[in-house]
Amino acid sequence: NETTEMPEEPVSAIKPQEIEDHGEVLALMIHRTDKLKSDFRILHPVVRVHVVNEETGQYIQKQHLDRAVTSYFETANEAVKTILPMMTQPFDFKERKSTIPAWEDLLVFNENFNYFVQPDPKVLLLFELLDFVSMNTASNQEEGGWYKIAWAFLKVLGKNGKINVGNKIRLQLFLPPNKILHQQPGQPQVYTWWKSTQRTPYPSTLYVTLKSVQSPVEVSGAMRSMFATQQELGHMSYKDLKSMNWSGKEKTQVRGRPLSTWTRLHGQLCRIPNTLTLTLKTGKKGCYIVKFSNDGRSLACACHDGSDHPILVYEIPSGELRGQFQGHFGIVYSLSWNKSDTFLLSASNDGTARVWDIQRFGESQSRLLPHPGFVYTAEFHPRVDSIIASGCYDEVVRVWDISLPEDHNVLQQEMEEHHGHINSICFDTDDGQKMFSADSVGTIIIWNCYVSDESSRKHFLRDWTKYLEIKDPELRDTPINFIKMHPSGRRLLVHGRNNAIFMFDLRVQRVMQKYFGAENLKEKICSTITPCGSFVFSGSEDGKLFAWNTDTGDQVAVYTQLNYQSPVTDVHYHPRDHMLALCSLGDNHPVYVYRYDPLIAQADSSSPRPMSPLETTDIEEMETARTSTLKEGIKTKVMTKEEFETHEKVRYQKVLKKLETATMQMSQMPGMILPETAYSPRMDTLSRSSMYSPRRLPYDTDYSLTPRMSGVPPGVLSPHAPPGSGTQLAGQISAHRGYMRAGDGDWRPGFSE
């Protein structure tokens, strides 16, 4: 019997519909290029991206035909079965005042990320650097008048099997061929350039980053759709137009928030918080910056949650989460509220500063301010909300006016006086006539600010000018982490990365006080001043929080049991209450909010070991999340009138006993003459001179007596001096003058008559 062998069927590849989807989509960040060749036709370049099959050159098929990948309206056309090209916004050289294009534009392909990293089909990204020409020139050219500058390519899956995702990549640019190459139907022209073996390098490169991001669940509609799932809507619906004049929708929402009662009155001395009142959840890697709003009713926290860097906004004092903002791809170094608390400004190492609308949580930023490098600081002007100053790694301070439309030149000025990257910016007072900027080489520059808050005038009047440069020897070549103006407006807190914090007197440009104890040699740690100006708080790299008296520099408190395994990166004091918030950038580190409790302070004063920082200048350990059950009993303890009087008498006797002991020791020192009362701070100068030595005391004076019992004669210039006591003084002065006049040719210091 003959047996016929059936041919083995090849193992079929995974169908596109069967590729697992984890909710992540492909995102492509177009950063910038290097310097381009001088060409008068390059005025506003753009980058166009094609997603093609490496083997066939055809556009990649969509995994699901009913899913919009690049455009919101592509599902309405059944003929669109492939992933369409995407393009960045134009970079206008004239408006941006730069000939180096820096788009910092994020192109999101709303398609399963795993679909792009499969070995079959091999995905090839092709980049075209283009510019559009005038209408007259476009009518005589092909492809709608595009001027082709250069091109580049990137394989998502390299030859070594490594996925080119997550890192900033530098791509070599090539010149388009002069001759027209044969092109198959459905292939982009740039694919034929890539297939050609002759490639002429263009003297520049393109910087891109390929990454996976979570697809947003809900995207609010806009007048112009910028995302595949973003619906295009009018500015207002008919219902809004009908009721906009009298509904007051947003004002009702603001008034709907419950009013808070603060325990600190305006101008009252701040207290050092002594009890933990809130523990706020952050990201997986903790939180880097915290900032109370100006009205004290909100707390913004810049968190680090794995690949995301959300900004959480909590309600104060309830601690409820109001909402969050997402969009940054790097650590947020700085947060700033405008004076009306309607907008929040953030600066990040992803090369952007972003302005967020507090009434629109979950939406994208209202304005994006691109930078060529890490943005370490950004601040609203204290008087004009639309003016923003930012400091960048490229040693340039930039001034922006966000009141202008986005198609205008928002960037108003670039100031290049620094020789180190800008770490911190602050303004002087509520008027904001001076701005201070500090860099990584220990230099502080003061700038004159020329702005106007009149609606009829341009907010940015003219270029800001350099007023003064401060270079202190103690801060030479030392990075300055943070600067903050003292509430008096005459002093400046300077946080250096050399284990010391300084208080500068701006009138003499010198250090008037130093604060030691906090460790800081590596991290960018920020400090703060209380609104009354009495205390300085700062975190430390050993996970502690320190507090000092502003004027004396004495440590008044140390928070040691914070349970932080990483440095305390930021602390901020509440503007209306005895409250502070602190954070740390570490695994699951929460944000702690401490508050001053007078009952605990009263109980601490009666305990054998003092606990309240305001009662003693000794350094102490503050209670934290691991609070003992004893504290709960202390909170409910209220002394009666008799107990309070007894307690005060005991304290008075202890103080009096210490004073008597100290004065007894002073009286037994040879040559020490004490005044009649130990409580009088004033002493007659002549009573401590050589005229009244111990030998001149009355015969019944004994050194063993206390100052209260010793009878010290009155001074010569005292109205109670005995008659004739000034005669001896006059004789001594006369003899001294005679000695000075006895000249023998040698010079002696003397009096001129």
Short mmCIF file of C-alpha atoms in Angstrom, two decimals, residues 30-36 99-104 170-171 203-208:
data_model
loop_
_atom_site.label_atom_id
_atom_site.label_comp_id
_atom_site.label_asym_id
_atom_site.label_seq_id
_atom_site.Cartn_x
_atom_site.Cartn_y
_atom_site.Cartn_z
CA ILE A 30 10.00 65.74 17.71
CA HIS A 31 12.56 67.79 19.62
CA ARG A 32 14.75 69.86 17.31
CA THR A 33 17.53 69.87 14.74
CA ASP A 34 21.03 71.21 14.76
CA LYS A 35 21.94 74.35 12.85
CA LEU A 36 20.56 74.17 9.30
CA THR A 99 17.15 79.90 13.22
CA ILE A 100 17.48 76.55 15.00
CA PRO A 101 14.06 74.87 14.84
CA ALA A 102 12.94 73.43 18.17
CA TRP A 103 9.41 72.10 17.86
CA GLU A 104 9.11 70.00 21.05
CA ARG A 170 19.88 61.61 17.12
CA LEU A 171 19.16 60.89 13.45
CA PRO A 203 25.17 68.77 7.62
CA SER A 204 22.67 68.52 10.47
CA THR A 205 20.79 66.00 12.62
CA LEU A 206 17.27 65.50 13.95
CA TYR A 207 16.47 64.68 17.61
CA VAL A 208 13.44 62.49 18.33
#
